[in-house]
PDB file of C-alpha atoms in Angstrom:
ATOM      1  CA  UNK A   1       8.206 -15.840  -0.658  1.00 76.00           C
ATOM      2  CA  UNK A   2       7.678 -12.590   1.619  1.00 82.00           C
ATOM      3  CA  UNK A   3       5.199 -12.539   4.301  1.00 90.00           C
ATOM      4  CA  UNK A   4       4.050 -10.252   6.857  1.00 95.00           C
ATOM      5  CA  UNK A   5       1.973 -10.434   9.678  1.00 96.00           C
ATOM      6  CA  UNK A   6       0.116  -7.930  11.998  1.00 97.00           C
ATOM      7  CA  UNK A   7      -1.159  -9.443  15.256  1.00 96.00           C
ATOM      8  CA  UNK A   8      -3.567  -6.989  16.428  1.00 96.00           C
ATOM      9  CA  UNK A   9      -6.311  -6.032  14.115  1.00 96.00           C
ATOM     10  CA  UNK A  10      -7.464  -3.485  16.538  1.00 96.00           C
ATOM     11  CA  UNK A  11      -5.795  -1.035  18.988  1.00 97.00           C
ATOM     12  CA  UNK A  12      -7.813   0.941  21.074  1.00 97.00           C
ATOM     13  CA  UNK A  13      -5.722   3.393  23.039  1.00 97.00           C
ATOM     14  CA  UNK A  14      -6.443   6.845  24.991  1.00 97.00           C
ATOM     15  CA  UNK A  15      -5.039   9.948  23.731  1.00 97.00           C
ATOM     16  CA  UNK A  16      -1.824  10.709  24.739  1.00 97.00           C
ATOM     17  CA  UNK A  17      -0.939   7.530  25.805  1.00 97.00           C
ATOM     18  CA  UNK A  18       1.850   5.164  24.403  1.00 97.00           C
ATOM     19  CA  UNK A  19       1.227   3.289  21.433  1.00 97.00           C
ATOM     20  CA  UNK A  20       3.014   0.115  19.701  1.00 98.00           C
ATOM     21  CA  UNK A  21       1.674  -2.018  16.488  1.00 98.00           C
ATOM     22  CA  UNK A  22       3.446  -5.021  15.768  1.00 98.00           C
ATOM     23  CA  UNK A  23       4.831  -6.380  12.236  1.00 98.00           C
ATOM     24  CA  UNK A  24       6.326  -9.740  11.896  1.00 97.00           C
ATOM     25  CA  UNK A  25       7.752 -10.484   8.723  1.00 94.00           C
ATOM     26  CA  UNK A  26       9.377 -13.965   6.713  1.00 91.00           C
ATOM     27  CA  UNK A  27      11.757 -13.388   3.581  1.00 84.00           C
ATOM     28  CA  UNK A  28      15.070 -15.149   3.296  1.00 71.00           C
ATOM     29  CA  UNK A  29      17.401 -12.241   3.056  1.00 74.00           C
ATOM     30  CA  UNK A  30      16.950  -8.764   4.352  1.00 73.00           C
ATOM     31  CA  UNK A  31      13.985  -7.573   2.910  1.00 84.00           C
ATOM     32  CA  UNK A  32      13.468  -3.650   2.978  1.00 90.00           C
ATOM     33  CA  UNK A  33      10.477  -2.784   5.889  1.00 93.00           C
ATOM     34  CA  UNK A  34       7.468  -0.147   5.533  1.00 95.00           C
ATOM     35  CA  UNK A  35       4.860   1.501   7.172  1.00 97.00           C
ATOM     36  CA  UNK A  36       2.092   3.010   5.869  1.00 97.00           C
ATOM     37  CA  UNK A  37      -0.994   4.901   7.282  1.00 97.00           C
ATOM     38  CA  UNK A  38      -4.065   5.235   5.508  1.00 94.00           C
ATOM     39  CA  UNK A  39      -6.991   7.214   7.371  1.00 92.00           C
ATOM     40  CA  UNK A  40     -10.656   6.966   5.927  1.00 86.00           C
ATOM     41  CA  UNK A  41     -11.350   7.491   2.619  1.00 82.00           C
ATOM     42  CA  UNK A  42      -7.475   7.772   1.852  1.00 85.00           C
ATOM     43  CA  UNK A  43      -4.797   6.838  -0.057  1.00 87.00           C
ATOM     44  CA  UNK A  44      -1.651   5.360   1.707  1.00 93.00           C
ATOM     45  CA  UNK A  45       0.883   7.661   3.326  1.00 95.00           C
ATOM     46  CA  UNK A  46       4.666   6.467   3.676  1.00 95.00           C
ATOM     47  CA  UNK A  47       5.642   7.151   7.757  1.00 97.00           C
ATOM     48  CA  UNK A  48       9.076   5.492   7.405  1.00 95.00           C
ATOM     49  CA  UNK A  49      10.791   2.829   5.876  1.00 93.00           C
ATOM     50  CA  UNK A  50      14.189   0.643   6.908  1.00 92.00           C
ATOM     51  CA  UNK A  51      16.392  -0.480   4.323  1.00 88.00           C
ATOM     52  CA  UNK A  52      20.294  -0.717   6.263  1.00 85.00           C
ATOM     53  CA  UNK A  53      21.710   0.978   8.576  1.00 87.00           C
ATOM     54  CA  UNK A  54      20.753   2.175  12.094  1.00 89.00           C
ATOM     55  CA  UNK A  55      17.919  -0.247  13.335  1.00 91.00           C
ATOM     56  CA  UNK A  56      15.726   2.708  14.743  1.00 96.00           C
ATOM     57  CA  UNK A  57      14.416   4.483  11.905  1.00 96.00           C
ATOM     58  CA  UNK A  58      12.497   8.088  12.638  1.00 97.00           C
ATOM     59  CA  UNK A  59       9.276   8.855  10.649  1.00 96.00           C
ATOM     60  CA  UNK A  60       6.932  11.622  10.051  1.00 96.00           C
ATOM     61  CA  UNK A  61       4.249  12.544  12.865  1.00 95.00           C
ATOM     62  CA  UNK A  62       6.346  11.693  15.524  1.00 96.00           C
ATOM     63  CA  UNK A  63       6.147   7.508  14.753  1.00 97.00           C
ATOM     64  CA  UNK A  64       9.461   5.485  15.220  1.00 98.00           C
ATOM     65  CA  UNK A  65      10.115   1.950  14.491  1.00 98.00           C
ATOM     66  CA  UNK A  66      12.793  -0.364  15.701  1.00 97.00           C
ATOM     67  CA  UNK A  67      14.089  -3.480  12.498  1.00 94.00           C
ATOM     68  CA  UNK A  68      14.711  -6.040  15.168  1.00 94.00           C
ATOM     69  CA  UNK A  69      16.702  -9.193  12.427  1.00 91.00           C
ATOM     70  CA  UNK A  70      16.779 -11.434  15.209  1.00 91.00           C
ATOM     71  CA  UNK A  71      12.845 -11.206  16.004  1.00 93.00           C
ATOM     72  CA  UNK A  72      11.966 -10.727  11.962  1.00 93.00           C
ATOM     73  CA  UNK A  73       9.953  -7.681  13.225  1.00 95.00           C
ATOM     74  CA  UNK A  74       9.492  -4.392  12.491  1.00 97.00           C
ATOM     75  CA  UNK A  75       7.036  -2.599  14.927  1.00 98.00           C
ATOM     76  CA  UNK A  76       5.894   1.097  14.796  1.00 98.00           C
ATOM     77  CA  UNK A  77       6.011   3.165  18.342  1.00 98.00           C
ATOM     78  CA  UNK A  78       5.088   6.664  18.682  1.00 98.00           C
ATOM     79  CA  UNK A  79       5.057   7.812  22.673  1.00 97.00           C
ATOM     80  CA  UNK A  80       2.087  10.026  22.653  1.00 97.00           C
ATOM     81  CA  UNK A  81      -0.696   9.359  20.401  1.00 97.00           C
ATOM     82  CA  UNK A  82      -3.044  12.152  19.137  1.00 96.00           C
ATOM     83  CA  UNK A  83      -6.532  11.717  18.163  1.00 95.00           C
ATOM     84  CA  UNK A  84      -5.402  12.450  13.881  1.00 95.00           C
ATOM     85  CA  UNK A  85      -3.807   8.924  14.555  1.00 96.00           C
ATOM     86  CA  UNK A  86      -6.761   7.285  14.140  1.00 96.00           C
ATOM     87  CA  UNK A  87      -6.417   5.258  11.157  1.00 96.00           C
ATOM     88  CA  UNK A  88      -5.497   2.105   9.207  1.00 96.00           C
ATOM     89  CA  UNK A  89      -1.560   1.223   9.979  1.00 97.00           C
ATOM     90  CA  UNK A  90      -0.013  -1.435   7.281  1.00 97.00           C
ATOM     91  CA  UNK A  91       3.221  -3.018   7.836  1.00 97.00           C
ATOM     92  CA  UNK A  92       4.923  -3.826   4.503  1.00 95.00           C
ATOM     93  CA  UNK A  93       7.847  -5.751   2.833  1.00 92.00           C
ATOM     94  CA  UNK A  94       9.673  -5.553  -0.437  1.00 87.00           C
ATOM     95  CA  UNK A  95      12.987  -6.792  -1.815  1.00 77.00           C
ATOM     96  CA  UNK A  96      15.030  -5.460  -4.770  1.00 73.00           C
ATOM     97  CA  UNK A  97      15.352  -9.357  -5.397  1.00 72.00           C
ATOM     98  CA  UNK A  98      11.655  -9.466  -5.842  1.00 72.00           C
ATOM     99  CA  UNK A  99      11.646  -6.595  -8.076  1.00 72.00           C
ATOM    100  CA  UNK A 100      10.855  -4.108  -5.884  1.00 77.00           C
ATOM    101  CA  UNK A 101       6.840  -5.575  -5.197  1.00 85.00           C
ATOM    102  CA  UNK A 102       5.696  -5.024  -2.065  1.00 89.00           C
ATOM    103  CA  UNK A 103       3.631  -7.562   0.510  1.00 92.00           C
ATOM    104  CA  UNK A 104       1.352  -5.932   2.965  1.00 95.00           C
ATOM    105  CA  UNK A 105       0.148  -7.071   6.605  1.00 96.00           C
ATOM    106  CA  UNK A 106      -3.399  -7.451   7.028  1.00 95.00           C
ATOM    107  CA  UNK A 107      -3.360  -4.688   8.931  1.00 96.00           C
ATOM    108  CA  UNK A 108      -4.016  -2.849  12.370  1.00 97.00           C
ATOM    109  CA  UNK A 109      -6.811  -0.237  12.968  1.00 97.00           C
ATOM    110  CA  UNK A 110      -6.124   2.151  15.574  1.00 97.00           C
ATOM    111  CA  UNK A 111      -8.802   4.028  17.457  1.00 97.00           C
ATOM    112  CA  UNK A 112      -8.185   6.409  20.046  1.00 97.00           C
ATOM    113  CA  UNK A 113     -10.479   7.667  23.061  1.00 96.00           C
ATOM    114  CA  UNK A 114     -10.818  10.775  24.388  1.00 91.00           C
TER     115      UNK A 114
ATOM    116  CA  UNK B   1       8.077  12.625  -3.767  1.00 71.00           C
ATOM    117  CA  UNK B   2       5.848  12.053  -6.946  1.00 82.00           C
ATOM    118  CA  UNK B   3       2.571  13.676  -7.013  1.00 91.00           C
ATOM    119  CA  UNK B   4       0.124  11.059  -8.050  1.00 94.00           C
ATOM    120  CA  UNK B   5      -3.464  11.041  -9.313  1.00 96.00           C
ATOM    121  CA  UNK B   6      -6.489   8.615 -10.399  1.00 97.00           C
ATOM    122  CA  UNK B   7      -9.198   9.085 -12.095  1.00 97.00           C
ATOM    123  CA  UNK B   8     -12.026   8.865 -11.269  1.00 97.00           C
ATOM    124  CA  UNK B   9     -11.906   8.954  -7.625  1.00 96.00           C
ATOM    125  CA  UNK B  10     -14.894   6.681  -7.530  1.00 96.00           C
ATOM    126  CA  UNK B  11     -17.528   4.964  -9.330  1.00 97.00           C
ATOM    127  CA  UNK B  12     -20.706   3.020  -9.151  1.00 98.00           C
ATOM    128  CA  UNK B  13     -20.755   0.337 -11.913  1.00 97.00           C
ATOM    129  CA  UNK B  14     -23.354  -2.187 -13.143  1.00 97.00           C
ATOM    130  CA  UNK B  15     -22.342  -5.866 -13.636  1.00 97.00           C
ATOM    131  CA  UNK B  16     -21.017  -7.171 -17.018  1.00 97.00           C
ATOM    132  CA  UNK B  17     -19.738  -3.308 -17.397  1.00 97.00           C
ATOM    133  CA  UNK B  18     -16.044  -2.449 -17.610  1.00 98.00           C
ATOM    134  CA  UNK B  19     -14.492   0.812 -16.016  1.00 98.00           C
ATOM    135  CA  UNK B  20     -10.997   2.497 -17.151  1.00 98.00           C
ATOM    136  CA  UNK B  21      -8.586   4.216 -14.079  1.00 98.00           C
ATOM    137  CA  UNK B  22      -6.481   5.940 -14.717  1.00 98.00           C
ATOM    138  CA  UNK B  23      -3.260   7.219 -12.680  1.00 97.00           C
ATOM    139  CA  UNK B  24      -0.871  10.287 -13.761  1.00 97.00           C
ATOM    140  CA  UNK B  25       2.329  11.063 -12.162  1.00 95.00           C
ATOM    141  CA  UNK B  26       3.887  14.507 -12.518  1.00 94.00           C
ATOM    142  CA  UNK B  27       7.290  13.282 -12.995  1.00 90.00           C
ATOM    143  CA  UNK B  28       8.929  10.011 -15.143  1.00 89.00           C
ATOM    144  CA  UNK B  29       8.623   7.132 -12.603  1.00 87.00           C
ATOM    145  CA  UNK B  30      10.320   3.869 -13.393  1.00 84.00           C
ATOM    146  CA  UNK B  31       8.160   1.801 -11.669  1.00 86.00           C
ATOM    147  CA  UNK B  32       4.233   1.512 -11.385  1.00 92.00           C
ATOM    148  CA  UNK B  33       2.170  -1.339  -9.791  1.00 94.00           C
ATOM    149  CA  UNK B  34      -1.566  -1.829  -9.277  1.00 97.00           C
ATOM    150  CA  UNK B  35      -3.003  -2.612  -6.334  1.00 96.00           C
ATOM    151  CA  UNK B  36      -6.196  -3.860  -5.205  1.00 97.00           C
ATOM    152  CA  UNK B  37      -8.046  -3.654  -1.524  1.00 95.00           C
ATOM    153  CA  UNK B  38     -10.778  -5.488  -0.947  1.00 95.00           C
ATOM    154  CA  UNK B  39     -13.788  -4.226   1.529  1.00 91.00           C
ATOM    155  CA  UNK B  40     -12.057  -4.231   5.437  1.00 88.00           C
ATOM    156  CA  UNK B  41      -8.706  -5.986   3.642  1.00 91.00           C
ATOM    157  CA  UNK B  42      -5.246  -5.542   3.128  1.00 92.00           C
ATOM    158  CA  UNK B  43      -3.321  -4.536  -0.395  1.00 94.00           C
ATOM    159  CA  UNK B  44      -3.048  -7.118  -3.027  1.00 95.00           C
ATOM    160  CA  UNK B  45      -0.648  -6.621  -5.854  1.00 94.00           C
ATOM    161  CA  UNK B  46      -2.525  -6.960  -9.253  1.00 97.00           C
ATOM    162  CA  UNK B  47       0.947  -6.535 -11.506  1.00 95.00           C
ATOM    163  CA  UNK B  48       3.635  -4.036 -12.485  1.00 93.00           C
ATOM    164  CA  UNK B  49       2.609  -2.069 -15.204  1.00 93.00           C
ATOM    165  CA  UNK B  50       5.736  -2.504 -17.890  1.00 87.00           C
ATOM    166  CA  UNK B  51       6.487   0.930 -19.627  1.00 87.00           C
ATOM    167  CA  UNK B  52       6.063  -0.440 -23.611  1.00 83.00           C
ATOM    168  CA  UNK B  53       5.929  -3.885 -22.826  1.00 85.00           C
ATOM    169  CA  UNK B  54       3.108  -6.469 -21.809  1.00 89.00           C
ATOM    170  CA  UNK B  55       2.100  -5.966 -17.917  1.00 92.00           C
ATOM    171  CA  UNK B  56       3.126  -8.721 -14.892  1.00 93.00           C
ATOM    172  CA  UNK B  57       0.324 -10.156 -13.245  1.00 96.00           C
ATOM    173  CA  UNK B  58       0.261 -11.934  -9.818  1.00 94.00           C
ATOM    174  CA  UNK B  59      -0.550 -15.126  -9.262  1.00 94.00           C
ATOM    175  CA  UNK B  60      -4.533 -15.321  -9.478  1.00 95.00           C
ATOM    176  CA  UNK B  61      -4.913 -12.006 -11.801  1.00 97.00           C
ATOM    177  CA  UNK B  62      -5.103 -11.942 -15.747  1.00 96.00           C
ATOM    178  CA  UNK B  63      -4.551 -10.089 -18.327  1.00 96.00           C
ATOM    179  CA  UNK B  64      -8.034 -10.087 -19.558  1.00 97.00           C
ATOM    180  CA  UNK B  65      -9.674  -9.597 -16.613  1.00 97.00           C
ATOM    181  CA  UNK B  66      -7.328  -6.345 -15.464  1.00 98.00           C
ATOM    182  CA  UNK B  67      -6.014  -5.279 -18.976  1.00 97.00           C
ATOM    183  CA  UNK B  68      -3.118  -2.489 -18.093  1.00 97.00           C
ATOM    184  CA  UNK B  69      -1.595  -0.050 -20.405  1.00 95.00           C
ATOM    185  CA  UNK B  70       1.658   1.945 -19.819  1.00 95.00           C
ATOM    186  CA  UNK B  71       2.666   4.047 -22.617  1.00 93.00           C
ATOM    187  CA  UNK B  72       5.081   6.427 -20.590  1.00 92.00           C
ATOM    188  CA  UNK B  73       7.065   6.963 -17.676  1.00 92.00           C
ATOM    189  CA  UNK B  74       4.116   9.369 -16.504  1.00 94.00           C
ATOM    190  CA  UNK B  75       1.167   7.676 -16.925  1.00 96.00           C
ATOM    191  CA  UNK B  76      -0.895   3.855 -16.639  1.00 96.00           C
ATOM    192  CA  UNK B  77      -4.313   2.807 -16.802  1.00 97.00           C
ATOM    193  CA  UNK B  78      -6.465  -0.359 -15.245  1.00 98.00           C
ATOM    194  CA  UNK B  79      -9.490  -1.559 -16.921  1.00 98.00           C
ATOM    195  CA  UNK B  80     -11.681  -4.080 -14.545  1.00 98.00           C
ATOM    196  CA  UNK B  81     -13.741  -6.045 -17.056  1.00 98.00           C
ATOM    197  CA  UNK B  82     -16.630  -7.594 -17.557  1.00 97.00           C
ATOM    198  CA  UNK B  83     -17.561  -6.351 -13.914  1.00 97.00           C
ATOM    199  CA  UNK B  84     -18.979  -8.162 -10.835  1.00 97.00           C
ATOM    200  CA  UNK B  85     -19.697  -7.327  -7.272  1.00 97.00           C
ATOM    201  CA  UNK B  86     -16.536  -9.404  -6.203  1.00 96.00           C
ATOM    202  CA  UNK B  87     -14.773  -6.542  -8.291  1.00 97.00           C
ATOM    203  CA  UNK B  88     -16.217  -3.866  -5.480  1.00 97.00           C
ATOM    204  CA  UNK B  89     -12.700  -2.907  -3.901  1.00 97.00           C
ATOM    205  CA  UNK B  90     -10.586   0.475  -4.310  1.00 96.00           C
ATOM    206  CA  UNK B  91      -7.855  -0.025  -6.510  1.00 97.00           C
ATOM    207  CA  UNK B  92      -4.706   1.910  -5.733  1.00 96.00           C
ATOM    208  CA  UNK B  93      -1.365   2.951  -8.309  1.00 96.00           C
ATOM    209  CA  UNK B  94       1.538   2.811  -6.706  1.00 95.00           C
ATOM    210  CA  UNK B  95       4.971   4.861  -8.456  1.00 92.00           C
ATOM    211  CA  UNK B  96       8.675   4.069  -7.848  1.00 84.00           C
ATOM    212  CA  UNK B  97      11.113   6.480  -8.773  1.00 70.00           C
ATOM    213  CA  UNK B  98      15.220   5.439  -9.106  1.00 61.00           C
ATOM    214  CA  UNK B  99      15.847   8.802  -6.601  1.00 56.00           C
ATOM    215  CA  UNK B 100      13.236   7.183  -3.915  1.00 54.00           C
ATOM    216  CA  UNK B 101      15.251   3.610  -4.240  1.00 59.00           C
ATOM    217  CA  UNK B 102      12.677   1.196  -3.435  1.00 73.00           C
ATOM    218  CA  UNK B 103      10.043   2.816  -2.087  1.00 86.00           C
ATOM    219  CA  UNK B 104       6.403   2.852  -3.484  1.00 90.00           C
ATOM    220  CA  UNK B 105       4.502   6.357  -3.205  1.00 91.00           C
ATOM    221  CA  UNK B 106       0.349   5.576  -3.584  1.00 94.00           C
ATOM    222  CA  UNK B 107      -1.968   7.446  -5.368  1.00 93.00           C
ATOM    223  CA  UNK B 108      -5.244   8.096  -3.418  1.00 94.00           C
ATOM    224  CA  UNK B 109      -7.088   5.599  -4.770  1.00 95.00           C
ATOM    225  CA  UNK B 110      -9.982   4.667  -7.279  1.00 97.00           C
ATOM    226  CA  UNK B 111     -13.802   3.883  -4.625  1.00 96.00           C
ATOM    227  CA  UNK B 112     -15.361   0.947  -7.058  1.00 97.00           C
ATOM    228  CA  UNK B 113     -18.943  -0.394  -6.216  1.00 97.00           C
ATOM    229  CA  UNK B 114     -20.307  -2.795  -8.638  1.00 97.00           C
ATOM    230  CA  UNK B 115     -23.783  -3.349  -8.702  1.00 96.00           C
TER     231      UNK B 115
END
């Protein structure tokens, strides 16, 4: 079965400083990874997704992530944070094996400061 | 991508009650799922809604509890029945579509308080 699982359920970090939210992940094959942002009162947005290929994946708003097999992670980087990051970040996995159904993190809030 | 709604965005229920959502894509998808998120929680699958066939639930989710329809490529809809505060979550549609591969596009989300 796939599992996922974000460490930090908060990040507090200062705008325009660095920012990194971990996603560890179990499945037996390769699974294909997610990230999702979802800012209050929202829906989820996609930022990027890995599914072969080149291990650093590029998103929208300037977010990154590195697919590290080795590790079984998947964690979301973006080098200067604005304050419209502020929001709910979900790491997710799915598998075509699993038809397609995706397994979220628990997530990882992200406030940032002034 | 897909341009999703739900309807209604939100809605304040009384216990015993049942409530309909409804989500509308404006292009054939071939997949749909239901999701649920619990107050401060993660994403739960409920099932994938089947286009002409009998939804699949998750483990700990039943048919007569979330009853789903999908008579089209375009459109699903959820019923939460026989309602109780423990239903009190936003519940989220989710579209696949065979040019997007595997990826899930969310709708914005149905706000459910249950009195």
């Amino acid at each position: 079965a796939q599992s996922v699982t974000q460490p930090d359920i908060h990040i507090t970090v200062s705008e325009g400083a660095s920012l990194e939210l971990r996603c560890n992940y179990s499945y037996g094959a390769t699974p294909y990874l997610f990230w999702y942002v979802q800012s209050p009162g929202q829906g989820l947005q996609l930022l990027l997704k890995y599914f072969s290929g080149d291990t650093l994946v590029q998103g929208i708003k300037g977010f990154e992530a590195e697919f590290k097999r080795s590790q079984s992670s998947f964690n979301l980087r973006k080098p200067s944070v604005h304050w419209s990051d502020a929001a709910e970040y979900f790491c997710a996995v799915g598998a075509k094996a699993a038809g397609n159904k995706l397994t979220f993190g628990g997530g990882t809030r992200v406030l940032v400061k002034p | 991508s897909a341009v999703i709604s739900q309807k209604p965005s939100r809605d304040i229920c009384q216990r015993g009650t049942s409530l309909t959502i409804q989500c509308q894509v404006d292009s054939q998808v071939t997949m749909m799922f239901w999701y649920r998120q619990q107050p401060g929680q993660s994403l739960t699958l409920i099932a994938t809604a089947n286009q002409g066939s009998e939804a699949t639930y998750e483990s700990g989710f039943v048919i007569d509890k979330f009853p789903i329809s999908r008579p089209n490529l375009t459109f699903s809809t959820l019923t939460v029945s026989n309602m109780s505060p423990e239903d009190s979550s936003i519940y989220l549609c989710s579209v696949g579509t065979s040019g997007s591969g595997e990826t899930q596009y969310f709708g914005p989300g149905t706000r459910l308080l249950v009195l």
